[in-house]
mmCIF file of C-alpha atoms and ligand atoms in Angstrom:
data_model
loop_
_atom_site.group_PDB
_atom_site.id
_atom_site.type_symbol
_atom_site.label_atom_id
_atom_site.label_comp_id
_atom_site.label_asym_id
_atom_site.label_seq_id
_atom_site.Cartn_x
_atom_site.Cartn_y
_atom_site.Cartn_z
ATOM 1 C CA UNK H 85 67.687 99.514 113.499
ATOM 2 C CA UNK H 86 70.605 98.331 111.536
ATOM 3 C CA UNK H 87 73.816 97.889 113.519
ATOM 4 C CA UNK H 88 76.920 100.141 113.261
ATOM 5 C CA UNK H 89 79.166 99.680 110.136
ATOM 6 C CA UNK H 90 82.306 97.776 110.933
ATOM 7 C CA UNK H 91 85.486 98.812 109.296
ATOM 8 C CA UNK H 92 88.229 96.248 108.640
ATOM 9 C CA UNK H 93 91.550 97.859 108.033
ATOM 10 C CA UNK H 94 94.995 98.381 109.516
ATOM 11 C CA UNK H 95 95.337 100.654 112.555
ATOM 12 C CA UNK H 96 96.446 103.420 110.329
ATOM 13 C CA UNK H 97 95.003 106.119 108.078
ATOM 14 C CA UNK H 98 95.749 104.748 104.748
ATOM 15 C CA UNK H 99 92.780 104.057 102.380
ATOM 16 C CA UNK H 100 90.326 103.762 105.301
ATOM 17 C CA UNK H 101 90.842 107.298 106.706
ATOM 18 C CA UNK H 102 88.669 109.045 104.140
ATOM 19 C CA UNK H 103 85.813 106.505 104.943
ATOM 20 C CA UNK H 104 86.129 107.183 108.623
ATOM 21 C CA UNK H 105 85.905 110.993 107.899
ATOM 22 C CA UNK H 106 82.817 110.492 105.795
ATOM 23 C CA UNK H 107 81.046 108.401 108.417
ATOM 24 C CA UNK H 108 82.085 110.862 111.175
ATOM 25 C CA UNK H 109 80.776 113.804 109.050
ATOM 26 C CA UNK H 110 77.490 111.923 108.579
ATOM 27 C CA UNK H 111 77.314 111.503 112.294
ATOM 28 C CA UNK H 112 77.421 107.589 111.986
ATOM 29 C CA UNK H 113 79.171 105.690 114.708
ATOM 30 C CA UNK H 114 81.163 102.758 113.491
ATOM 31 C CA UNK H 115 83.241 99.845 114.878
ATOM 32 C CA UNK H 116 86.792 99.115 113.851
ATOM 33 C CA UNK H 117 88.466 95.732 113.623
ATOM 34 C CA UNK H 118 92.099 96.192 113.076
ATOM 35 C CA UNK H 119 94.323 94.007 111.064
ATOM 36 C CA UNK H 120 97.200 93.614 113.365
ATOM 37 C CA UNK H 121 99.089 90.680 111.761
ATOM 38 C CA UNK H 122 99.294 88.944 108.478
ATOM 39 C CA UNK H 123 97.172 86.124 109.768
ATOM 40 C CA UNK H 124 94.368 88.546 110.409
ATOM 41 C CA UNK H 125 94.325 89.486 106.682
ATOM 42 C CA UNK H 126 94.620 85.953 105.660
ATOM 43 C CA UNK H 127 91.662 84.999 107.613
ATOM 44 C CA UNK H 128 89.434 87.563 105.951
ATOM 45 C CA UNK H 129 90.718 86.500 102.533
ATOM 46 C CA UNK H 130 90.108 82.807 103.412
ATOM 47 C CA UNK H 131 86.643 83.303 104.623
ATOM 48 C CA UNK H 132 85.674 85.019 101.460
ATOM 49 C CA UNK H 133 85.120 88.431 102.965
ATOM 50 C CA UNK H 134 87.286 90.263 100.569
ATOM 51 C CA UNK H 135 86.183 90.181 96.962
ATOM 52 C CA UNK H 136 89.511 91.111 95.622
ATOM 53 C CA UNK H 137 91.616 90.032 98.695
ATOM 54 C CA UNK H 138 92.122 93.615 99.651
ATOM 55 C CA UNK H 139 91.046 96.037 102.402
ATOM 56 C CA UNK H 140 89.474 98.424 103.136
ATOM 57 C CA UNK H 141 86.326 96.407 103.771
ATOM 58 C CA UNK H 142 83.246 97.879 105.335
ATOM 59 C CA UNK H 143 80.320 95.649 106.698
ATOM 60 C CA UNK H 144 77.367 97.843 106.285
ATOM 61 C CA UNK H 145 73.658 97.129 105.635
ATOM 62 C CA UNK H 146 74.338 93.363 105.428
ATOM 63 C CA UNK H 147 76.958 93.889 102.688
ATOM 64 C CA UNK H 148 80.705 93.355 102.756
ATOM 65 C CA UNK H 149 81.791 96.293 100.590
ATOM 66 C CA UNK H 150 85.294 96.680 99.216
ATOM 67 C CA UNK H 151 86.898 99.207 96.880
ATOM 68 C CA UNK H 152 87.388 102.551 98.576
ATOM 69 C CA UNK H 153 85.461 104.720 96.124
ATOM 70 C CA UNK H 154 82.508 102.217 96.021
ATOM 71 C CA UNK H 155 82.285 102.440 99.768
ATOM 72 C CA UNK H 156 82.478 106.174 99.842
ATOM 73 C CA UNK H 157 79.863 106.430 97.176
ATOM 74 C CA UNK H 158 77.496 104.231 98.943
ATOM 75 C CA UNK H 159 77.846 106.072 102.305
ATOM 76 C CA UNK H 160 77.623 109.441 100.482
ATOM 77 C CA UNK H 161 74.404 108.339 98.788
ATOM 78 C CA UNK H 162 72.812 106.887 101.923
ATOM 79 C CA UNK H 163 73.541 110.016 103.956
ATOM 80 C CA UNK H 164 72.677 112.614 101.242
ATOM 81 C CA UNK H 165 76.230 113.728 100.723
ATOM 82 C CA UNK H 166 76.190 113.203 96.951
ATOM 83 C CA UNK H 167 74.458 116.012 95.339
ATOM 84 C CA UNK H 168 70.830 116.367 94.111
ATOM 85 C CA UNK H 169 71.160 115.374 90.455
ATOM 86 C CA UNK H 170 73.629 113.928 87.891
ATOM 87 C CA UNK H 171 75.355 117.332 87.210
ATOM 88 C CA UNK H 172 76.089 117.961 90.943
ATOM 89 C CA UNK H 173 77.192 114.328 91.200
ATOM 90 C CA UNK H 174 79.711 114.792 88.200
ATOM 91 C CA UNK H 175 81.163 117.829 89.885
ATOM 92 C CA UNK H 176 81.440 116.126 93.310
ATOM 93 C CA UNK H 177 83.175 113.169 91.578
ATOM 94 C CA UNK H 178 85.468 115.578 89.687
ATOM 95 C CA UNK H 179 86.510 117.339 92.810
ATOM 96 C CA UNK H 180 86.694 114.263 94.825
ATOM 97 C CA UNK H 181 89.161 112.664 92.266
ATOM 98 C CA UNK H 182 91.374 115.853 92.319
ATOM 99 C CA UNK H 183 91.586 115.519 96.124
ATOM 100 C CA UNK H 184 92.345 111.899 95.750
ATOM 101 C CA UNK H 185 95.234 112.559 93.180
ATOM 102 C CA UNK H 186 97.004 114.890 95.617
ATOM 103 C CA UNK H 187 96.109 112.872 98.654
ATOM 104 C CA UNK H 188 97.667 109.624 97.064
ATOM 105 C CA UNK H 189 100.884 111.552 96.495
ATOM 106 C CA UNK H 190 101.076 112.510 100.240
ATOM 107 C CA UNK H 191 99.967 108.967 101.312
ATOM 108 C CA UNK H 192 102.762 107.381 99.441
ATOM 109 C CA UNK H 193 105.504 109.786 100.677
ATOM 110 C CA UNK H 194 106.581 107.520 103.576
ATOM 111 C CA UNK H 195 107.154 104.739 101.145
ATOM 112 C CA UNK H 196 109.446 106.850 98.931
ATOM 113 C CA UNK H 197 113.213 105.836 98.929
ATOM 114 C CA UNK H 198 115.190 108.287 101.142
ATOM 115 C CA UNK H 199 117.141 109.555 98.266
ATOM 116 C CA UNK H 200 113.990 110.580 96.362
ATOM 117 C CA UNK H 201 112.126 111.951 99.307
ATOM 118 C CA UNK H 202 113.000 115.642 98.916
ATOM 119 C CA UNK H 203 112.114 115.689 95.325
ATOM 120 C CA UNK H 204 108.811 114.035 96.123
ATOM 121 C CA UNK H 205 108.085 116.603 98.777
ATOM 122 C CA UNK H 206 108.942 119.496 96.400
ATOM 123 C CA UNK H 207 106.658 118.007 93.865
ATOM 124 C CA UNK H 208 103.808 117.644 96.249
ATOM 125 C CA UNK H 209 104.199 121.345 97.439
ATOM 126 C CA UNK H 210 104.411 122.434 93.752
ATOM 127 C CA UNK H 211 101.257 120.614 92.789
ATOM 128 C CA UNK H 212 99.376 121.877 95.958
ATOM 129 C CA UNK H 213 100.154 125.560 95.401
ATOM 130 C CA UNK H 214 100.130 125.590 91.551
ATOM 131 C CA UNK H 215 97.523 122.992 90.626
ATOM 132 C CA UNK H 216 95.104 121.745 93.205
ATOM 133 C CA UNK H 217 94.478 124.290 95.812
ATOM 134 C CA UNK H 218 94.173 127.151 93.228
ATOM 135 C CA UNK H 219 91.500 124.998 91.565
ATOM 136 C CA UNK H 220 89.456 124.592 94.600
ATOM 137 C CA UNK H 221 89.945 128.235 95.796
ATOM 138 C CA UNK H 222 88.684 129.291 92.375
ATOM 139 C CA UNK H 223 85.538 127.126 92.630
ATOM 140 C CA UNK H 224 84.653 128.761 96.050
ATOM 141 C CA UNK H 225 85.458 132.139 94.868
ATOM 142 C CA UNK H 226 83.459 131.982 91.557
ATOM 143 C CA UNK H 227 80.253 130.823 93.051
ATOM 144 C CA UNK H 228 80.665 132.685 96.389
ATOM 145 C CA UNK H 229 79.267 129.849 98.497
ATOM 146 C CA UNK H 230 80.656 127.998 101.415
ATOM 147 C CA UNK H 231 80.469 124.539 99.985
ATOM 148 C CA UNK H 232 81.944 123.224 96.766
ATOM 149 C CA UNK H 233 78.729 121.979 95.151
ATOM 150 C CA UNK H 234 75.128 123.076 95.252
ATOM 151 C CA UNK H 235 75.592 125.306 98.369
ATOM 152 C CA UNK H 236 75.280 122.199 100.544
ATOM 153 C CA UNK H 237 77.769 119.827 102.238
ATOM 154 C CA UNK H 238 78.949 116.914 100.081
ATOM 155 C CA UNK H 239 81.435 114.295 100.185
ATOM 156 C CA UNK H 240 83.720 116.485 98.049
ATOM 157 C CA UNK H 241 83.953 119.022 100.880
ATOM 158 C CA UNK H 242 84.694 116.388 103.395
ATOM 159 C CA UNK H 243 87.406 114.868 101.317
ATOM 160 C CA UNK H 244 88.894 118.292 100.750
ATOM 161 C CA UNK H 245 88.970 119.242 104.406
ATOM 162 C CA UNK H 246 90.729 116.033 105.208
ATOM 163 C CA UNK H 247 93.288 116.866 102.624
ATOM 164 C CA UNK H 248 93.827 120.258 103.967
ATOM 165 C CA UNK H 249 94.738 118.767 107.365
ATOM 166 C CA UNK H 250 97.363 116.511 105.665
ATOM 167 C CA UNK H 251 98.787 119.450 103.752
ATOM 168 C CA UNK H 252 98.925 121.462 106.924
ATOM 169 C CA UNK H 253 100.866 118.732 108.635
ATOM 170 C CA UNK H 254 103.236 118.709 105.726
ATOM 171 C CA UNK H 255 103.790 122.389 105.734
ATOM 172 C CA UNK H 256 101.194 124.874 107.128
ATOM 173 C CA UNK H 257 102.554 127.696 104.964
ATOM 174 C CA UNK H 258 100.952 125.920 101.863
ATOM 175 C CA UNK H 259 97.675 127.195 103.035
ATOM 176 C CA UNK H 260 98.590 130.828 103.350
ATOM 177 C CA UNK H 261 97.597 132.124 99.882
ATOM 178 C CA UNK H 262 94.250 130.178 99.962
ATOM 179 C CA UNK H 263 91.873 132.178 102.325
ATOM 180 C CA UNK H 264 88.827 130.291 101.260
ATOM 181 C CA UNK H 265 90.387 126.908 102.140
ATOM 182 C CA UNK H 266 91.426 128.208 105.478
ATOM 183 C CA UNK H 267 91.767 125.778 108.220
ATOM 184 C CA UNK H 268 91.940 127.120 111.782
ATOM 185 C CA UNK H 269 95.342 126.948 113.294
ATOM 186 C CA UNK H 270 95.994 124.279 115.855
ATOM 187 C CA UNK H 271 96.025 126.870 118.572
ATOM 188 C CA UNK H 272 92.565 127.981 117.556
ATOM 189 C CA UNK H 273 91.289 124.619 117.634
ATOM 190 C CA UNK H 274 91.630 124.469 121.442
ATOM 191 C CA UNK H 275 93.059 122.111 123.775
ATOM 192 C CA UNK H 276 91.567 118.951 122.311
ATOM 193 C CA UNK H 277 93.582 119.424 119.151
ATOM 194 C CA UNK H 278 97.041 118.121 118.582
ATOM 195 C CA UNK H 279 98.596 118.652 115.211
ATOM 196 C CA UNK H 280 98.599 115.027 114.236
ATOM 197 C CA UNK H 281 94.963 114.284 115.142
ATOM 198 C CA UNK H 282 92.107 114.007 112.755
ATOM 199 C CA UNK H 283 88.459 114.918 112.603
ATOM 200 C CA UNK H 284 87.432 113.864 116.199
ATOM 201 C CA UNK H 285 89.929 116.166 117.611
ATOM 202 C CA UNK H 286 88.190 119.198 116.225
ATOM 203 C CA UNK H 287 85.945 121.356 118.199
ATOM 204 C CA UNK H 288 82.378 121.538 116.741
ATOM 205 C CA UNK H 289 82.141 124.981 115.176
ATOM 206 C CA UNK H 290 85.685 124.984 114.077
ATOM 207 C CA UNK H 291 86.069 127.338 111.050
ATOM 208 C CA UNK H 292 87.103 125.153 108.061
ATOM 209 C CA UNK H 293 86.558 125.905 104.374
ATOM 210 C CA UNK H 294 84.815 129.106 104.546
ATOM 211 C CA UNK H 295 82.489 129.104 107.514
ATOM 212 C CA UNK H 296 79.381 126.975 106.883
ATOM 213 C CA UNK H 297 81.326 123.712 106.839
ATOM 214 C CA UNK H 298 81.848 123.867 110.485
ATOM 215 C CA UNK H 299 78.437 122.492 110.771
ATOM 216 C CA UNK H 300 79.480 119.074 109.540
ATOM 217 C CA UNK H 301 81.827 118.226 112.425
ATOM 218 C CA UNK H 302 80.277 115.770 114.753
ATOM 219 C CA UNK H 303 78.864 117.475 117.776
ATOM 220 C CA UNK H 304 80.713 115.076 120.003
ATOM 221 C CA UNK H 305 83.726 112.775 119.126
ATOM 222 C CA UNK H 306 82.557 109.626 117.554
ATOM 223 C CA UNK H 307 83.474 107.074 120.214
ATOM 224 C CA UNK H 308 84.878 104.499 118.110
ATOM 225 C CA UNK H 309 86.741 106.887 115.790
ATOM 226 C CA UNK H 310 90.432 106.440 116.406
ATOM 227 C CA UNK H 311 93.047 109.059 115.182
ATOM 228 C CA UNK H 312 96.512 108.383 114.207
ATOM 229 C CA UNK H 313 99.726 110.273 113.761
ATOM 230 C CA UNK H 314 100.828 110.806 110.189
ATOM 231 C CA UNK H 315 103.975 108.848 110.789
ATOM 232 C CA UNK H 316 102.293 105.956 112.343
ATOM 233 C CA UNK H 317 99.802 105.771 109.688
ATOM 234 C CA UNK H 318 101.877 106.192 106.764
ATOM 235 C CA UNK H 319 104.583 103.986 107.953
ATOM 236 C CA UNK H 320 105.643 101.235 105.576
ATOM 237 C CA UNK H 321 103.145 98.414 105.504
ATOM 238 C CA UNK H 322 104.004 95.467 107.773
ATOM 239 C CA UNK H 323 104.423 93.096 104.887
ATOM 240 C CA UNK H 324 106.289 93.637 101.709
ATOM 241 C CA UNK H 325 103.309 92.671 99.409
ATOM 242 C CA UNK H 326 100.922 95.010 101.143
ATOM 243 C CA UNK H 327 100.560 98.066 99.055
HETATM 244 N N1 GSH I 676 91.454 99.684 94.652
HETATM 245 C C1 GSH I 676 91.537 99.197 96.051
HETATM 246 C C2 GSH I 676 92.824 99.054 96.502
HETATM 247 C C3 GSH I 676 92.949 98.516 97.839
HETATM 248 C C4 GSH I 676 94.408 98.170 98.309
HETATM 249 O O1 GSH I 676 95.325 98.301 97.601
HETATM 250 N N2 GSH I 676 94.408 97.719 99.489
HETATM 251 C C5 GSH I 676 95.641 97.208 100.073
HETATM 252 C C6 GSH I 676 95.880 97.932 101.484
HETATM 253 S S1 GSH I 676 95.937 99.672 101.432
HETATM 254 C C7 GSH I 676 95.617 95.690 100.277
HETATM 255 O O2 GSH I 676 94.676 95.225 100.752
HETATM 256 N N3 GSH I 676 96.756 95.091 100.017
HETATM 257 C C8 GSH I 676 96.862 93.665 100.149
HETATM 258 C C9 GSH I 676 96.920 92.883 98.974
HETATM 259 O O3 GSH I 676 96.775 93.500 97.846
HETATM 260 O O4 GSH I 676 97.022 91.659 99.037
HETATM 261 C C10 GSH I 676 90.718 100.337 96.869
HETATM 262 O O5 GSH I 676 90.719 101.503 96.630
HETATM 263 O O6 GSH I 676 90.131 99.876 97.944
#
C-alpha cells in the first residue's frame, strides 16, 4: 500500500489548509513537514522539489505535486469527490472557484495595512452576504438536496464548509440569514471544539450544510492533522518575499 501523502508548507493554514480539509474529508491520513525557516524553503527549492519554487507541495503516489488547484483536483479525482461527469465537474469547479474568491479575500486580511483593514472587512462582509452566500444558498434551495452537486459529497461542499468556518470566525452573524449553510454553533459542537480549530475538532455527526454533509467528517481526528488559530495562520509570512 502506498505511504501517506506528505504535505510541505508553513505551520499555518494559508494555501495548504484546503488540501488538509480535503484529505481529512476523504479519510486520508497524512504527514506534514513544516517549513520553519527560510533555509527549509531554500532546501526544497535547491533540491528540485518545487517546480515553481513555491509551496504548497504534496508528495503523493510517487509525485511531488505543486499548485494548489492541481493538488486538490488530483485528490478529489482519486477519492471520488469530483462528480460523475463533465457537467458535474464544471459545476464543482464553478462553486469551488467562488469559494476560493471569497476565501482569498479572508486569507489576505491580516496582510492588509492597518488603515485599510476596516474597509476590507466591510467589503468581505458585503460580498459574503450579498454575493457568495446567497448564491450557494440558492443552489441548495433550488435542488432541495443536501450537497451542492449531484446529491453527493464533492470537493465543492468541503471547500464551502471550510469557508463557512472562516466566515464564522470573522463574524458569526453573517451566517444568520442562510439556514441551508448553517454551521452548528461552537457550543453545539461540544467540548472538543474551540472557535479557532478546524475540521479535526468537529464531532462526527455535526450538522453542517444541511444535514447529510455531517457524514464526511472523519470518524476520528486525523492524527497528523494539526489545526491553527486564524491569527497564527494568517500572520504575515516570515519573509518579505513570501506571498
Ligand atoms: N499558484 C500557486 C501559488 C503558490 C504560492 O504563492 N506560494 C507561496 C506561499 S503561500 C510561496 O511559495 N511563496 C514563495 C515564493 O514565491 O518564493 C498555488 O496556488 O499553489
